[in-house]
Tab-separated table of C-alpha atoms in Angstrom:
chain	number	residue	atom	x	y	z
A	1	UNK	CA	0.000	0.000	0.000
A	2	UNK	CA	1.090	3.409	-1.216
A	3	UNK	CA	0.528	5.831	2.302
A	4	UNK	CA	0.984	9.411	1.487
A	5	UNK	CA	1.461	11.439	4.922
A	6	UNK	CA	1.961	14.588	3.755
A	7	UNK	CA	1.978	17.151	1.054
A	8	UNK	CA	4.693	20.029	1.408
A	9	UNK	CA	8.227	19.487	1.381
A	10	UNK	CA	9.276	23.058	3.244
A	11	UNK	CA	13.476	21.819	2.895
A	12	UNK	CA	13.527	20.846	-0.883
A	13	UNK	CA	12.028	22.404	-4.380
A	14	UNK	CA	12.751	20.051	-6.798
A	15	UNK	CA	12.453	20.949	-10.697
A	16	UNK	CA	11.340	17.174	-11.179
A	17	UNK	CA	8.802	16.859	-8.269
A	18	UNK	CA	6.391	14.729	-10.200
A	19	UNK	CA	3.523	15.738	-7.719
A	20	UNK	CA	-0.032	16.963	-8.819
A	21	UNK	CA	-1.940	19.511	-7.756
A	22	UNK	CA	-4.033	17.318	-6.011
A	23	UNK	CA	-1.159	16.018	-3.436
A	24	UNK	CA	1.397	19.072	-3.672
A	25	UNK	CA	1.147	21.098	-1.052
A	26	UNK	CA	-1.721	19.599	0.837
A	27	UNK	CA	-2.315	18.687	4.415
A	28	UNK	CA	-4.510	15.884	3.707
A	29	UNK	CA	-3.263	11.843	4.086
A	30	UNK	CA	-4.006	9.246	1.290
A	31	UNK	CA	-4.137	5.636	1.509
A	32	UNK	CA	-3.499	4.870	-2.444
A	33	UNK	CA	-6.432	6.498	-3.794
A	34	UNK	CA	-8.532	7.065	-0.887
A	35	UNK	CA	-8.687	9.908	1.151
A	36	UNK	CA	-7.693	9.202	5.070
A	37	UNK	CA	-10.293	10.766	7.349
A	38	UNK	CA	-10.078	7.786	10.153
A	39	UNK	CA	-7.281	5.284	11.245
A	40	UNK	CA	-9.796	3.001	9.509
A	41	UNK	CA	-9.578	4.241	6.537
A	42	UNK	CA	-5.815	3.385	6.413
A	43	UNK	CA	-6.777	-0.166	8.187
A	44	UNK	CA	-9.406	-0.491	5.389
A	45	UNK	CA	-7.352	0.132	2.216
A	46	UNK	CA	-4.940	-2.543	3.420
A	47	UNK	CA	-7.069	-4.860	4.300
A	48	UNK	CA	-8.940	-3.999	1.081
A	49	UNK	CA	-5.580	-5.506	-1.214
A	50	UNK	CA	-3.764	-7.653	1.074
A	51	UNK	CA	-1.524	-5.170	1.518
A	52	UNK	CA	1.936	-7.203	2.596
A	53	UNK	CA	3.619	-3.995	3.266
A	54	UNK	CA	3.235	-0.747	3.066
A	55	UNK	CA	5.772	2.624	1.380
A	56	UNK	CA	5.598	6.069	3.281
A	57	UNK	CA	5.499	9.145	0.891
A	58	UNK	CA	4.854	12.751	0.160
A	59	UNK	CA	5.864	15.668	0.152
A	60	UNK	CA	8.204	15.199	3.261
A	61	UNK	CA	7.072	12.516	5.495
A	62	UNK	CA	9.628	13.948	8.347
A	63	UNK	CA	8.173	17.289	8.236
A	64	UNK	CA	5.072	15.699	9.725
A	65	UNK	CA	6.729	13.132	12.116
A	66	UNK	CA	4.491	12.911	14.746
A	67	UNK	CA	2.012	11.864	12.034
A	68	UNK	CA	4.077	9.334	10.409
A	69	UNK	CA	4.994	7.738	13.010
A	70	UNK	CA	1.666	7.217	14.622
A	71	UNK	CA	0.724	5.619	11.170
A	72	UNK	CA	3.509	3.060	11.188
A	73	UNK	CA	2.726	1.840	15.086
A	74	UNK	CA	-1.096	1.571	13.781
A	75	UNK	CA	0.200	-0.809	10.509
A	76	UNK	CA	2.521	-2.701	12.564
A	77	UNK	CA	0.081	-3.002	15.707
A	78	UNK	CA	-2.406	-4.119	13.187
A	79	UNK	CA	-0.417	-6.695	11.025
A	80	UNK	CA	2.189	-7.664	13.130
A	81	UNK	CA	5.987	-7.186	12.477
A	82	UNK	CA	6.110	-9.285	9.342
A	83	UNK	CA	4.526	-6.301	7.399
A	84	UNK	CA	6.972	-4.575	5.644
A	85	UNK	CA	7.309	-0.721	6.012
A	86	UNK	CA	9.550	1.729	3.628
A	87	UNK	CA	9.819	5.637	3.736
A	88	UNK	CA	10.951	7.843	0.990
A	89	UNK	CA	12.607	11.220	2.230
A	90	UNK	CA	14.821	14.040	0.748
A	91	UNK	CA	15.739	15.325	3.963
A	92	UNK	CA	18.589	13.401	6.298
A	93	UNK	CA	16.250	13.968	9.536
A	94	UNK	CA	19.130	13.548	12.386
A	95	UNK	CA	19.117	10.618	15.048
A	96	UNK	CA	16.349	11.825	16.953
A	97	UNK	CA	14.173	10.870	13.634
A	98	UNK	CA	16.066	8.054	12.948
A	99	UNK	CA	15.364	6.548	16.476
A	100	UNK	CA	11.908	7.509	16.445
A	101	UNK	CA	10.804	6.038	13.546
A	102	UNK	CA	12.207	3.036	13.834
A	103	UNK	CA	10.662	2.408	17.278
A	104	UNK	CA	7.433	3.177	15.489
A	105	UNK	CA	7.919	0.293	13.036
A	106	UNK	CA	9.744	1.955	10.185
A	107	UNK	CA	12.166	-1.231	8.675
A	108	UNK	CA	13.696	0.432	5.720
A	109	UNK	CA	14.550	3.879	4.516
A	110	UNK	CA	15.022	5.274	1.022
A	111	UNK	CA	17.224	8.516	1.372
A	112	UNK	CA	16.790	11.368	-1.748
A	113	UNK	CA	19.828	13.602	-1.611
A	114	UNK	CA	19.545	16.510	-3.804
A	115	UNK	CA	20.658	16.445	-6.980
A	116	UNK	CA	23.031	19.543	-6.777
A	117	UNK	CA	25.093	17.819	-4.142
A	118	UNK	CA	25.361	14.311	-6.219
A	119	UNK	CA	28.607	13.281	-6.146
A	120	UNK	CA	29.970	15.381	-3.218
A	121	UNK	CA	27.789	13.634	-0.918
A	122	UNK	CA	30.867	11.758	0.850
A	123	UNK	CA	32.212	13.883	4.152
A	124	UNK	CA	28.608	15.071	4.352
A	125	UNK	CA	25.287	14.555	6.053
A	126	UNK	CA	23.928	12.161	3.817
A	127	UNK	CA	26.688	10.049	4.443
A	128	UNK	CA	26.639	10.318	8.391
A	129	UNK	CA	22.909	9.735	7.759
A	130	UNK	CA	23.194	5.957	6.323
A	131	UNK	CA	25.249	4.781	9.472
A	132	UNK	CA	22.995	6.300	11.676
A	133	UNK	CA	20.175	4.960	10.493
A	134	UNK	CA	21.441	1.524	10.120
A	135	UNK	CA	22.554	2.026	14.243
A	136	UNK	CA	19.043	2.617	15.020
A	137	UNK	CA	17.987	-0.349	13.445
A	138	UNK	CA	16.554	0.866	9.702
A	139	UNK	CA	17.835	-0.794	6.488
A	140	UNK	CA	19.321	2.835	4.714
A	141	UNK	CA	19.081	3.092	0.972
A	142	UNK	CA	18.875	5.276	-2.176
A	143	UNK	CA	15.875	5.909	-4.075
A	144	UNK	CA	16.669	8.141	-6.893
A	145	UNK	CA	15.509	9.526	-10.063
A	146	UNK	CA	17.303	8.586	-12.938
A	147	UNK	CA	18.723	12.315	-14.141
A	148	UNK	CA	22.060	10.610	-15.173
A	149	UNK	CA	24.387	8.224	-14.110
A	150	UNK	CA	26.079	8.473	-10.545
A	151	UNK	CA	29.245	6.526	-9.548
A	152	UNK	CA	29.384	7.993	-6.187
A	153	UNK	CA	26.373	5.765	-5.481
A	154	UNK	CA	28.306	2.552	-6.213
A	155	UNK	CA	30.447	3.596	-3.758
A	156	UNK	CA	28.438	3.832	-0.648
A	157	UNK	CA	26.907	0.122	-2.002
A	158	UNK	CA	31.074	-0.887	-2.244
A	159	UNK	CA	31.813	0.507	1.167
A	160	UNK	CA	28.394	-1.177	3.035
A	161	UNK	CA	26.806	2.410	3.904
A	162	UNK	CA	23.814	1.733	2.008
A	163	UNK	CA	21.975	-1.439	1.155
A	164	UNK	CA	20.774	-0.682	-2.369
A	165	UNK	CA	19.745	2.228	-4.814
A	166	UNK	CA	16.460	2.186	-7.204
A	167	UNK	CA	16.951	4.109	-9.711
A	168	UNK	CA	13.738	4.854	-10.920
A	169	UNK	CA	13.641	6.185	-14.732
A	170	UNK	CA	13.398	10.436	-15.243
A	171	UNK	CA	9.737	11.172	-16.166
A	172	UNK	CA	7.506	13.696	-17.000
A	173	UNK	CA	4.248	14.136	-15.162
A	174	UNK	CA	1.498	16.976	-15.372
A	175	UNK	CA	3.093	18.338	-12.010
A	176	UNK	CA	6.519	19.159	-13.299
A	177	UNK	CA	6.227	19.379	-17.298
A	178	UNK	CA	6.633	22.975	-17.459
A	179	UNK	CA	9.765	22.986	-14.902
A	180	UNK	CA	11.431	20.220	-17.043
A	181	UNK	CA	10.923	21.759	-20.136
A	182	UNK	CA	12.510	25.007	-18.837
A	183	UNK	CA	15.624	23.005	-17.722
A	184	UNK	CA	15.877	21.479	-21.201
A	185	UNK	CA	14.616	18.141	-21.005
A	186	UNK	CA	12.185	16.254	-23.354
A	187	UNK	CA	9.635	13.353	-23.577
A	188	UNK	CA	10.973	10.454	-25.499
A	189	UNK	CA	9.578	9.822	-29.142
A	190	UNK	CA	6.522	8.093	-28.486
A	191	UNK	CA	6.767	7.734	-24.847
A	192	UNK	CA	3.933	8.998	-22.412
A	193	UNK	CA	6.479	10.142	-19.549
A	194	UNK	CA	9.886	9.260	-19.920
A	195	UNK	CA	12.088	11.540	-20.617
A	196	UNK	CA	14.468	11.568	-23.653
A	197	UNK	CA	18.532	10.906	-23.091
A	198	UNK	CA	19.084	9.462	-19.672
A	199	UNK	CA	18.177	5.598	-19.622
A	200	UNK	CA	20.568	4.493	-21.787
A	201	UNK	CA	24.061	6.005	-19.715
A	202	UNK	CA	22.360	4.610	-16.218
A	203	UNK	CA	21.714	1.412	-18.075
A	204	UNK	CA	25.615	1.192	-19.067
A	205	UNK	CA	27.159	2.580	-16.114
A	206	UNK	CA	24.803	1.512	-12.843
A	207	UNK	CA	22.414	-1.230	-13.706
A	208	UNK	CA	25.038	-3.837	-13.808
A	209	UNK	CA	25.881	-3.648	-10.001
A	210	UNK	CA	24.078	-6.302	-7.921
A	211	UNK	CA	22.709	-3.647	-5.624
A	212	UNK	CA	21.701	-1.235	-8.220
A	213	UNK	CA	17.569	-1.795	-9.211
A	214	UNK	CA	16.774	0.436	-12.795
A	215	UNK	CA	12.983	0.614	-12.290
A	216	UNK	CA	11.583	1.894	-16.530
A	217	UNK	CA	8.256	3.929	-16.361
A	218	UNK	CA	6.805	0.458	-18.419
A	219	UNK	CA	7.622	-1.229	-15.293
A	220	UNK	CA	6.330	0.916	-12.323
A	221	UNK	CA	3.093	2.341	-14.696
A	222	UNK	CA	2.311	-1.112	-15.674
A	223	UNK	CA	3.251	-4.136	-13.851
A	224	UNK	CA	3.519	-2.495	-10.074
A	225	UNK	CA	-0.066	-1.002	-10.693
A	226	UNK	CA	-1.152	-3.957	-12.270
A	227	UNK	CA	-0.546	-6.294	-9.308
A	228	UNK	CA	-1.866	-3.523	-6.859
A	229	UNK	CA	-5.007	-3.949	-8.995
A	230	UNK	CA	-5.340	-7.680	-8.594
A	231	UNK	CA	-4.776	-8.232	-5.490
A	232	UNK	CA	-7.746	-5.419	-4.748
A	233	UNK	CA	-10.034	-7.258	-6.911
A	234	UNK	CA	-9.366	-10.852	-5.899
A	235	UNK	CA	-10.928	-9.067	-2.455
A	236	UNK	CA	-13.626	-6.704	-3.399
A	237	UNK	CA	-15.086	-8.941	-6.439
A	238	UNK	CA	-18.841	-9.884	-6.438
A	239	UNK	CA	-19.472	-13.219	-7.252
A	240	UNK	CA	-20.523	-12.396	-10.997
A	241	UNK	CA	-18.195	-9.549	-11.838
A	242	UNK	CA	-15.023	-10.955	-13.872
A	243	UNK	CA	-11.516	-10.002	-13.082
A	244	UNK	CA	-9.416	-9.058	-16.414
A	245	UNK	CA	-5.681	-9.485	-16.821
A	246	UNK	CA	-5.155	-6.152	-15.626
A	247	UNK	CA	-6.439	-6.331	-12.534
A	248	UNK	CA	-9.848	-4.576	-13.440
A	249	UNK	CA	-13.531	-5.448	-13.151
A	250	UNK	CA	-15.590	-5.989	-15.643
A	251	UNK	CA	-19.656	-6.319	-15.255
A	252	UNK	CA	-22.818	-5.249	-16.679
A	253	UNK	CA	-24.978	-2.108	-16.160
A	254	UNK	CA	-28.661	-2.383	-17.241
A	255	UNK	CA	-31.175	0.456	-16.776
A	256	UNK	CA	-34.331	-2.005	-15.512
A	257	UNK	CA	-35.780	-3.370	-12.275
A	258	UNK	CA	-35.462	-6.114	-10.312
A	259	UNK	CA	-38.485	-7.179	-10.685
A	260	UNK	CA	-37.684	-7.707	-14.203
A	261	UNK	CA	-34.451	-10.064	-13.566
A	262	UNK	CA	-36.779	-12.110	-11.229
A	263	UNK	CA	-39.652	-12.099	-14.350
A	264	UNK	CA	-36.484	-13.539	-16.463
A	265	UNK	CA	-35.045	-15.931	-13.636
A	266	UNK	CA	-31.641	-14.490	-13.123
A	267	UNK	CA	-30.583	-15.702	-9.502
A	268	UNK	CA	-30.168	-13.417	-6.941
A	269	UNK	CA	-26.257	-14.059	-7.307
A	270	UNK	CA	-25.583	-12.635	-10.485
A	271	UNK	CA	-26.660	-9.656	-10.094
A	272	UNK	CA	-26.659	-6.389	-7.377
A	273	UNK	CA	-29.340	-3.703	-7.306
A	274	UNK	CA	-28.630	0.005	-7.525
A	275	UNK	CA	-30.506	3.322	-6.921
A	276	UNK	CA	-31.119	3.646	-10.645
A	277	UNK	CA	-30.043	0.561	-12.331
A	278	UNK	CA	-28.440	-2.729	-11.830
A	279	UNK	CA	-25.155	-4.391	-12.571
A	280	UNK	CA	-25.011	-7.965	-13.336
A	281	UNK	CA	-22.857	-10.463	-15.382
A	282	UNK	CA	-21.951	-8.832	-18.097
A	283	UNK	CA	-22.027	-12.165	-20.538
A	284	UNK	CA	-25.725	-12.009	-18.841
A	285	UNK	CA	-26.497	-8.649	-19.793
A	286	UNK	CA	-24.990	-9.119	-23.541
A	287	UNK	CA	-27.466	-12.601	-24.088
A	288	UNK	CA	-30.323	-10.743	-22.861
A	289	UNK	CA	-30.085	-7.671	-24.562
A	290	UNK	CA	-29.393	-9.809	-27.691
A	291	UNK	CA	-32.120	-11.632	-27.341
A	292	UNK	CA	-34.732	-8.396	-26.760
A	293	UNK	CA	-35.630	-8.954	-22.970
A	294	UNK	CA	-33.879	-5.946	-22.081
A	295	UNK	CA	-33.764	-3.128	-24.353
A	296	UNK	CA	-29.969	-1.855	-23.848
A	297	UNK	CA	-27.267	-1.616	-21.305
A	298	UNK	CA	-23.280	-1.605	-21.455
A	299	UNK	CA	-20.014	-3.651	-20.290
A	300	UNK	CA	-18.544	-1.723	-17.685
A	301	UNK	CA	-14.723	-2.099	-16.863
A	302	UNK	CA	-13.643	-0.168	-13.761
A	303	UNK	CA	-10.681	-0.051	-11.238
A	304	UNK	CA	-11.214	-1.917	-8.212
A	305	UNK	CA	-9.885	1.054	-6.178
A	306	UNK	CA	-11.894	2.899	-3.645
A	307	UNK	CA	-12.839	5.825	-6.227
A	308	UNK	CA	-13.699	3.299	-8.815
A	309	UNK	CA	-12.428	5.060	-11.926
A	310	UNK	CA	-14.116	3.704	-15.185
A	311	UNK	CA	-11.706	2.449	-17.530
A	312	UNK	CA	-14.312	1.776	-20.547
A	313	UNK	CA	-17.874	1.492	-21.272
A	314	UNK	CA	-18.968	-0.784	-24.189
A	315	UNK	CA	-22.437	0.252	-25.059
A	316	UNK	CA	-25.071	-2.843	-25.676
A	317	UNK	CA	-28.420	-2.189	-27.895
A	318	UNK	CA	-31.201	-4.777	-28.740
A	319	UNK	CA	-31.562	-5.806	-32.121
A	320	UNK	CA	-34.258	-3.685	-34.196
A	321	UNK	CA	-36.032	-7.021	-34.731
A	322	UNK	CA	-36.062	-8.330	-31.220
A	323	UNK	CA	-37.563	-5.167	-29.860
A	324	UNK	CA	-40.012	-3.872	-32.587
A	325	UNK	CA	-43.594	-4.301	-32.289
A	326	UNK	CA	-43.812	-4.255	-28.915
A	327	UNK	CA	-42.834	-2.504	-25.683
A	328	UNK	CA	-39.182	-1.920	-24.186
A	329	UNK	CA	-38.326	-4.900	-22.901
A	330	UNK	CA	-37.154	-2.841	-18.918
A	331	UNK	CA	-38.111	-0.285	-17.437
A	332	UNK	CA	-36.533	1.521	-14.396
A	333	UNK	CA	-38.335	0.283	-11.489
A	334	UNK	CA	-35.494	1.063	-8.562
């Protein structure tokens, strides 16, 4: 599970903060794509895909400690030690943080250093940082975006400092496209987000070290949310809606009552009413709009996320000769 703490990130303004306006600089908590009013809602969204672990983000989650922390005693007093907790920060946070969060239940943390300082980091904070954190029992790595190759980060993975570094490929977003653009960078040909030049010196320089993890846009756009998506729907699936390859859910949407399904014998298991229609099997929906007993309706496919976002909607429409002559076959009863 994705747990976004916090919005602002007062100690850092980076050109490439990939951020939209709906998470930079807000005070408001999101577990994945729901909003956090309640401890529940946290609980909820775990429990809603398995979650076997969950990643601390923002903005700066040590800007709100007090915050963060209280988060990771509720995930680990609620699924036990064996669920795995990471936090992304740009900031080095001193001891004091270090100690506190792991005594919250923080097991691994993914420093950002600024990208001005890259290769001077040595003699500095950020290297003080790693040993610190790994004395106060956190696992200290890199996360960092892929801007251009680094050997300074090989290093600290040489010398034991850190335990890894993602390198997660330079993108574009709708939060930083106009910042990137001013500091000369471009999309790839044909590529949705990634941007054009930098792949291709990390891939020769860093990705063959054992400790070094190149993670492409492909990869964390498609297969990461991809697997999020399935193991939400394997939970929150009715017993007629079918789970695609992609983790989505796909069922029908017909505009009539129930008392018409019950007139046509559909059980009550393959189907669910609504305030205004019902949704049913969609290989249901398609025979009986083909066969006239219900005028129209559509295949819906949908996220199985909290907000539900609609992927596609397949319209279905009786044919001419199975509903002329006589009445619509449904009519909105509910």
């Amino acid at each position: 599970m994705v747990l976004f703490v916090y919005g602002y990130c007062d100690q850092r303004d980076c050109f490439y903060c990939p951020l939209g306006e709906n998470r930079k600089n807000v005070d408001a908590v999101y577990a994945n794509e729901r909003r956090v009013e309640s401890d529940e809602d946290v609980l909820a969204e775990a429990r809603r895909m398995d979650a076997l672990g969950t990643s601390i983000t923002g903005g700066e989650p040590q800007e709100a400690l007090d915050r963060t922390c209280r988060y990771l005693s509720l995930l680990k007093e609620e699924f036990g030690e064996d669920h795995h907790t990471h936090l992304y920060t740009g900031i080095t946070g001193g001891r004091e943080n270090m100690r506190r969060l792991s005594e919250a239940g923080l097991d691994e943390v993914r420093f950002h250093p600024p990208y001005e300082q890259w290769g001077d980091l040595h003699g500095t904070e950020w290297e003080d940082i790693l040993y610190v954190a790994r004395e106060e029992g956190l696992t200290p790595a890199f996360e960092i975006p892929g801007i251009r190759p680094e050997p300074e980060f090989l290093a600290f993975l040489d010398e034991g400092a850190a335990e890894f570094c993602n390198v997660n490929e330079f993108e574009m977003s709708d939060g930083n496209y106009r910042r990137m653009q001013e500091h000369g960078y471009e999309l790839q040909e044909g590529h949705m987000s990634a941007v054009e030049g930098a792949r291709e010196g990390i891939l020769e320089e860093m990705a063959a070290h054992p400790k070094v993890y190149f993670c492409t846009s492909v990869f964390k756009d498609a297969a990461q949310h991809r697997n999020r998506m399935k193991r939400m729907a394997r939970n929150v699936s009715r017993p007629f809606d079918e789970v695609s390859e992609d983790g989505t859910l796909v069922y029908g949407k017909a505009w009539c009552g129930e008392a018409r399904l019950r007139e046509l014998g559909v059980p009550e298991e393959f189907y669910a009413v609504k305030r205004e229609h019902v949704e049913l099997a969609w290989w249901l929906l398609e025979e009986m709009v083909e066969e006239g007993d219900v005028a129209e309706g559509e295949v819906v496919e949908q996220y199985p996320s909290v907000d539900g976002t609609v992927v596609e909607r397949t319209p279905l429409e009786a044919p001419r000769e199975a509903t002329s002559g006589g009445p619509r076959a449904g009519t909105a009863d509910d």
